[in-house]
mmCIF file of C-alpha atoms in Angstrom:
data_model
loop_
_atom_site.group_PDB
_atom_site.id
_atom_site.type_symbol
_atom_site.label_atom_id
_atom_site.label_comp_id
_atom_site.label_asym_id
_atom_site.label_seq_id
_atom_site.Cartn_x
_atom_site.Cartn_y
_atom_site.Cartn_z
ATOM 1 C CA MET F 1 108.557 103.131 135.980
ATOM 2 C CA SER F 2 108.463 101.221 139.240
ATOM 3 C CA VAL F 3 105.664 98.673 139.377
ATOM 4 C CA THR F 4 104.785 95.376 140.952
ATOM 5 C CA THR F 5 103.685 92.861 138.335
ATOM 6 C CA LEU F 6 101.140 90.231 139.301
ATOM 7 C CA ASP F 7 101.861 86.581 138.533
ATOM 8 C CA THR F 8 100.881 85.759 134.937
ATOM 9 C CA SER F 9 102.289 82.241 134.791
ATOM 10 C CA SER F 10 98.853 80.616 134.391
ATOM 11 C CA SER F 11 95.990 81.373 132.026
ATOM 12 C CA HIS F 12 93.664 84.126 133.179
ATOM 13 C CA ILE F 13 90.437 85.550 131.791
ATOM 14 C CA LEU F 14 92.126 88.956 131.396
ATOM 15 C CA ASP F 15 94.680 87.445 129.015
ATOM 16 C CA ASN F 16 91.985 87.737 126.320
ATOM 17 C CA PRO F 17 89.419 90.173 127.758
ATOM 18 C CA ALA F 18 87.689 91.150 124.515
ATOM 19 C CA TRP F 19 86.976 87.512 123.642
ATOM 20 C CA ALA F 20 85.732 86.846 127.178
ATOM 21 C CA ALA F 21 83.443 89.867 126.954
ATOM 22 C CA LEU F 22 82.151 89.170 123.438
ATOM 23 C CA THR F 23 81.340 85.558 124.294
ATOM 24 C CA GLY F 24 80.010 86.487 127.748
ATOM 25 C CA PRO F 25 78.271 89.596 129.139
ATOM 26 C CA HIS F 26 78.654 91.540 125.873
ATOM 27 C CA ALA F 27 77.461 88.750 123.559
ATOM 28 C CA HIS F 28 74.466 90.898 122.554
ATOM 29 C CA PHE F 29 76.911 93.436 121.081
ATOM 30 C CA ALA F 30 78.836 90.775 119.148
ATOM 31 C CA GLU F 31 79.094 89.586 115.579
ATOM 32 C CA ARG F 32 80.686 86.146 115.701
ATOM 33 C CA ILE F 33 81.900 83.497 113.291
ATOM 34 C CA GLY F 34 83.247 80.437 115.052
ATOM 35 C CA HIS F 35 86.467 81.353 116.862
ATOM 36 C CA ALA F 36 86.374 85.064 115.948
ATOM 37 C CA ALA F 37 84.158 87.924 117.099
ATOM 38 C CA ARG F 38 83.871 91.684 116.960
ATOM 39 C CA TYR F 39 81.717 94.379 118.483
ATOM 40 C CA HIS F 40 79.031 95.988 116.356
ATOM 41 C CA GLN F 41 80.932 98.568 114.366
ATOM 42 C CA ASP F 42 79.196 101.582 115.924
ATOM 43 C CA VAL F 43 79.810 100.254 119.464
ATOM 44 C CA ALA F 44 83.557 99.541 119.667
ATOM 45 C CA PRO F 45 86.367 98.902 117.158
ATOM 46 C CA PHE F 46 87.670 95.728 118.807
ATOM 47 C CA TYR F 47 87.972 92.230 117.395
ATOM 48 C CA ALA F 48 89.040 89.057 119.170
ATOM 49 C CA VAL F 49 90.008 85.499 118.399
ATOM 50 C CA SER F 50 89.724 82.621 120.846
ATOM 51 C CA ASP F 51 93.421 81.743 120.455
ATOM 52 C CA GLU F 52 95.901 83.720 118.378
ATOM 53 C CA ASP F 53 97.919 80.533 117.811
ATOM 54 C CA ASP F 54 94.961 78.655 116.294
ATOM 55 C CA PRO F 55 94.795 78.811 112.451
ATOM 56 C CA ARG F 56 91.040 78.133 112.642
ATOM 57 C CA ALA F 57 90.551 81.354 114.563
ATOM 58 C CA TRP F 58 92.341 83.344 111.882
ATOM 59 C CA GLY F 59 90.272 81.662 109.203
ATOM 60 C CA ASP F 60 87.112 82.652 111.039
ATOM 61 C CA LEU F 61 88.429 86.203 111.466
ATOM 62 C CA ALA F 62 89.093 86.363 107.717
ATOM 63 C CA ALA F 63 85.470 85.382 107.084
ATOM 64 C CA LEU F 64 84.367 88.076 109.520
ATOM 65 C CA VAL F 65 86.352 90.960 107.980
ATOM 66 C CA GLY F 66 86.288 89.889 104.318
ATOM 67 C CA PRO F 67 89.050 90.214 101.677
ATOM 68 C CA GLY F 68 91.346 93.133 102.458
ATOM 69 C CA GLY F 69 89.533 93.803 105.716
ATOM 70 C CA THR F 70 91.278 94.985 108.867
ATOM 71 C CA ALA F 71 90.884 94.101 112.524
ATOM 72 C CA ALA F 72 92.218 95.627 115.742
ATOM 73 C CA VAL F 73 93.357 92.719 117.922
ATOM 74 C CA ARG F 74 95.229 92.286 121.187
ATOM 75 C CA GLY F 75 98.376 90.289 121.788
ATOM 76 C CA VAL F 76 99.527 89.967 118.174
ATOM 77 C CA THR F 77 102.873 91.240 116.905
ATOM 78 C CA GLU F 78 103.534 88.724 114.118
ATOM 79 C CA ALA F 79 101.063 88.153 111.321
ATOM 80 C CA ALA F 80 99.406 84.783 110.833
ATOM 81 C CA GLU F 81 99.446 83.259 107.345
ATOM 82 C CA GLY F 82 97.292 85.352 105.024
ATOM 83 C CA TRP F 83 97.582 88.454 107.208
ATOM 84 C CA GLU F 84 99.875 91.440 107.598
ATOM 85 C CA VAL F 85 100.447 93.698 110.589
ATOM 86 C CA VAL F 86 99.637 97.274 109.571
ATOM 87 C CA ARG F 87 100.734 98.874 112.838
ATOM 88 C CA THR F 88 101.322 97.917 116.454
ATOM 89 C CA GLY F 89 101.083 99.814 119.719
ATOM 90 C CA HIS F 90 102.192 98.657 123.146
ATOM 91 C CA GLY F 91 100.085 98.919 126.268
ATOM 92 C CA VAL F 92 99.795 97.875 129.867
ATOM 93 C CA GLN F 93 96.951 96.227 131.732
ATOM 94 C CA LEU F 94 96.403 97.235 135.348
ATOM 95 C CA VAL F 95 94.038 95.725 137.919
ATOM 96 C CA ASP F 96 92.536 97.052 141.122
ATOM 97 C CA THR F 97 94.446 95.832 144.164
ATOM 98 C CA ALA F 98 93.918 98.717 146.616
ATOM 99 C CA LEU F 99 91.577 101.224 144.970
ATOM 100 C CA ARG F 100 89.283 103.241 147.226
ATOM 101 C CA ALA F 101 86.007 103.292 145.339
ATOM 102 C CA GLU F 102 83.401 105.873 146.245
ATOM 103 C CA PRO F 103 80.507 107.709 144.578
ATOM 104 C CA ASP F 104 81.039 111.324 143.601
ATOM 105 C CA PRO F 105 78.297 113.865 144.382
ATOM 106 C CA GLU F 106 79.026 115.850 141.209
ATOM 107 C CA ALA F 107 79.141 112.874 138.837
ATOM 108 C CA VAL F 108 76.145 112.499 136.531
ATOM 109 C CA ARG F 109 75.107 109.438 134.559
ATOM 110 C CA LEU F 110 75.531 109.999 130.824
ATOM 111 C CA GLY F 111 73.304 108.487 128.151
ATOM 112 C CA THR F 112 72.532 108.581 124.462
ATOM 113 C CA ASP F 113 71.444 112.234 124.568
ATOM 114 C CA ASP F 114 74.942 113.137 125.805
ATOM 115 C CA VAL F 115 76.811 111.364 122.993
ATOM 116 C CA PRO F 116 77.548 114.528 120.931
ATOM 117 C CA GLU F 117 79.174 116.157 123.987
ATOM 118 C CA ILE F 118 81.055 112.966 124.830
ATOM 119 C CA LEU F 119 82.408 112.663 121.290
ATOM 120 C CA ASP F 120 83.484 116.318 121.361
ATOM 121 C CA LEU F 121 85.386 115.870 124.638
ATOM 122 C CA VAL F 122 86.969 112.621 123.400
ATOM 123 C CA ALA F 123 88.064 114.302 120.156
ATOM 124 C CA ARG F 124 89.794 117.053 122.139
ATOM 125 C CA THR F 125 91.477 114.805 124.712
ATOM 126 C CA GLU F 126 92.082 111.517 122.804
ATOM 127 C CA PRO F 127 91.682 108.963 125.625
ATOM 128 C CA GLY F 128 91.111 106.192 123.084
ATOM 129 C CA PRO F 129 88.451 105.081 120.617
ATOM 130 C CA TYR F 130 84.870 106.090 121.342
ATOM 131 C CA LEU F 131 81.972 105.517 118.963
ATOM 132 C CA PRO F 132 78.309 106.618 118.875
ATOM 133 C CA ARG F 133 77.053 103.547 120.789
ATOM 134 C CA THR F 134 80.010 103.020 123.140
ATOM 135 C CA VAL F 135 77.893 104.591 125.880
ATOM 136 C CA GLU F 136 75.709 101.460 125.803
ATOM 137 C CA LEU F 137 78.561 99.219 127.023
ATOM 138 C CA GLY F 138 78.097 100.235 130.664
ATOM 139 C CA THR F 139 77.872 103.145 133.066
ATOM 140 C CA TYR F 140 79.474 106.402 131.894
ATOM 141 C CA LEU F 141 79.814 109.233 134.370
ATOM 142 C CA GLY F 142 80.690 112.866 133.729
ATOM 143 C CA ILE F 143 81.307 116.099 135.572
ATOM 144 C CA ARG F 144 79.939 119.354 134.202
ATOM 145 C CA HIS F 145 81.052 122.947 134.707
ATOM 146 C CA GLN F 146 78.519 125.647 133.869
ATOM 147 C CA GLY F 147 76.550 123.023 132.007
ATOM 148 C CA ARG F 148 79.457 121.854 129.852
ATOM 149 C CA LEU F 149 80.906 118.333 130.057
ATOM 150 C CA ILE F 150 84.515 118.669 131.287
ATOM 151 C CA ALA F 151 85.446 115.173 132.521
ATOM 152 C CA LEU F 152 84.456 111.619 131.673
ATOM 153 C CA ALA F 153 85.036 107.978 132.626
ATOM 154 C CA GLY F 154 83.055 104.809 132.084
ATOM 155 C CA GLU F 155 82.854 101.068 131.537
ATOM 156 C CA ARG F 156 84.004 99.274 128.386
ATOM 157 C CA LEU F 157 85.126 95.601 128.168
ATOM 158 C CA HIS F 158 83.176 93.315 130.479
ATOM 159 C CA PRO F 159 84.718 89.854 130.915
ATOM 160 C CA PRO F 160 82.835 87.783 133.494
ATOM 161 C CA GLY F 161 83.670 89.067 136.969
ATOM 162 C CA TRP F 162 85.591 92.093 135.699
ATOM 163 C CA THR F 163 84.822 95.493 134.156
ATOM 164 C CA GLU F 164 87.267 97.741 132.323
ATOM 165 C CA ILE F 165 87.330 101.440 133.198
ATOM 166 C CA SER F 166 87.910 103.458 130.041
ATOM 167 C CA ALA F 167 87.531 106.838 128.290
ATOM 168 C CA VAL F 168 89.114 108.585 131.272
ATOM 169 C CA CYS F 169 89.629 112.194 130.179
ATOM 170 C CA THR F 170 89.456 115.808 131.347
ATOM 171 C CA ASP F 171 89.137 119.029 129.403
ATOM 172 C CA PRO F 172 92.631 120.600 129.282
ATOM 173 C CA ALA F 173 91.315 123.786 130.908
ATOM 174 C CA HIS F 174 90.195 121.843 133.984
ATOM 175 C CA ARG F 175 93.120 119.494 134.577
ATOM 176 C CA GLY F 176 94.985 119.393 137.876
ATOM 177 C CA ARG F 177 91.797 119.295 139.962
ATOM 178 C CA GLY F 178 91.633 115.520 140.412
ATOM 179 C CA LEU F 179 88.488 115.138 138.314
ATOM 180 C CA ALA F 180 89.720 112.004 136.520
ATOM 181 C CA THR F 181 90.602 110.325 139.807
ATOM 182 C CA ARG F 182 87.199 111.152 141.252
ATOM 183 C CA LEU F 183 85.423 109.671 138.252
ATOM 184 C CA VAL F 184 87.572 106.525 138.241
ATOM 185 C CA ARG F 185 86.679 106.010 141.913
ATOM 186 C CA ALA F 186 82.999 106.632 141.181
ATOM 187 C CA VAL F 187 82.863 104.242 138.220
ATOM 188 C CA ALA F 188 84.734 101.658 140.308
ATOM 189 C CA ALA F 189 82.138 102.023 143.069
ATOM 190 C CA GLY F 190 79.414 100.848 140.708
ATOM 191 C CA ILE F 191 81.568 97.974 139.472
ATOM 192 C CA LYS F 192 82.311 96.780 142.993
ATOM 193 C CA GLU F 193 78.654 97.049 143.989
ATOM 194 C CA ARG F 194 77.993 94.350 141.391
ATOM 195 C CA GLY F 195 80.649 92.150 142.976
ATOM 196 C CA GLU F 196 83.061 92.680 140.087
ATOM 197 C CA ARG F 197 86.630 93.955 139.956
ATOM 198 C CA PRO F 198 87.886 96.971 137.962
ATOM 199 C CA PHE F 199 90.771 96.854 135.510
ATOM 200 C CA LEU F 200 92.022 99.210 132.829
ATOM 201 C CA HIS F 201 94.479 99.653 129.987
ATOM 202 C CA ALA F 202 96.897 102.457 129.178
ATOM 203 C CA ALA F 203 99.485 103.105 126.500
ATOM 204 C CA ALA F 204 102.875 101.849 127.648
ATOM 205 C CA THR F 205 104.330 105.250 126.786
ATOM 206 C CA ASN F 206 101.844 107.151 128.969
ATOM 207 C CA ALA F 207 103.980 107.193 132.104
ATOM 208 C CA ASN F 208 101.923 109.944 133.742
ATOM 209 C CA ALA F 209 98.675 107.984 133.484
ATOM 210 C CA ILE F 210 100.309 104.781 134.698
ATOM 211 C CA ARG F 211 101.850 106.611 137.639
ATOM 212 C CA LEU F 212 98.458 108.091 138.530
ATOM 213 C CA TYR F 213 96.670 104.736 138.351
ATOM 214 C CA GLU F 214 99.330 103.098 140.518
ATOM 215 C CA SER F 215 99.072 105.884 143.066
ATOM 216 C CA ILE F 216 95.341 105.297 143.572
ATOM 217 C CA GLY F 217 95.522 101.525 143.915
ATOM 218 C CA PHE F 218 96.002 99.814 140.552
ATOM 219 C CA THR F 219 98.804 97.307 139.939
ATOM 220 C CA LEU F 220 100.398 96.385 136.636
ATOM 221 C CA ARG F 221 99.268 92.927 135.631
ATOM 222 C CA ARG F 222 100.873 92.547 132.231
ATOM 223 C CA ARG F 223 102.273 94.323 129.201
ATOM 224 C CA THR F 224 100.681 93.618 125.866
ATOM 225 C CA ALA F 225 100.511 94.687 122.241
ATOM 226 C CA PHE F 226 97.559 95.973 120.244
ATOM 227 C CA SER F 227 97.809 95.574 116.481
ATOM 228 C CA LEU F 228 95.855 96.486 113.396
ATOM 229 C CA VAL F 229 96.044 93.523 111.017
ATOM 230 C CA ARG F 230 94.895 93.246 107.405
ATOM 231 C CA HIS F 231 93.655 90.122 105.663
ATOM 232 C CA THR F 232 95.774 89.563 102.534
ATOM 233 C CA GLY F 233 94.746 86.000 101.714
ATOM 234 C CA ALA F 234 92.373 86.872 98.872
ATOM 235 C CA ALA F 235 94.946 89.060 97.127
ATOM 236 C CA ALA F 236 97.561 86.341 97.419
ATOM 237 C CA LEU F 237 95.197 83.814 95.813
ATOM 238 C CA GLU F 238 94.491 86.197 92.904
ATOM 239 C CA GLU F 239 98.216 86.683 92.268
ATOM 240 C CA THR F 240 98.816 82.935 92.041
ATOM 241 C CA ALA F 241 95.669 82.146 90.015
#
C-alpha cells in the first residue's frame, strides 16, 4: 500500500474524533460522565474518553458502562487498570486533500422512513455499525434502482470543522458502476458547503477501499486501533472481599 502520511507530530482534533464530536456538535446525542462519553445506544456504538492515559477518564467510563460493561473505544490496545481488552481491530484514518466534491442527480436524501431499507443493505454489505437512529447523525444519501435502495453513504462523527463520511456500501449486484464514489463525492459536497472538511475511516486490511479512497483524493493521516474493552473492576473487588 503506497500512501503519503500527513504529519501527526502535534495534537490534532482528529486524534480523538469521537470525543470531539460528543463534546461538540453531537453533544445532544451524548451521555456523559466527566471525562467519558458515549452516543445514545440506538444512535451509534461508540464511546470516548478525553485522554486514554488519564485514570480519571477510565473511572468515569466505568461509571458510564457499569460493572462488567463493555465499550468500543479508539486508540487503545492495552487495558487500563480494572479493564480488559476483549478484541482489537486496526484501521486507518484518511482526510480529504484533493477530493472533487459534487452533487449527484440520482442521489436522494434518506430519512427515518428509509431506515428498514438502510439496515437491510448494511446487513448485506457490512460497511460498519449502523443502528436505527444513525440516520439522525447527518445527511445520508442513497441511489435507488427500480425503487430499491442499492447504494448508500452518509455522515457520522462530527468533530468541529470536520465530518466523517461513513456507511459507504453498494449492493453486490450493482458493484463496478462507481456508485460508491459518486455518493462519497455527493456527501462531501454537502460537507464542504458548510465550510467543513471530509474524513473517513477504513479497516487497515481493506486494501481495495483504501486504494479507492486514495484514488479520488483522500490521504492517509494515521493508523489507529479500535478496541472493545470490558470493565472488570467490580469483579476484582468481589474476589478480594
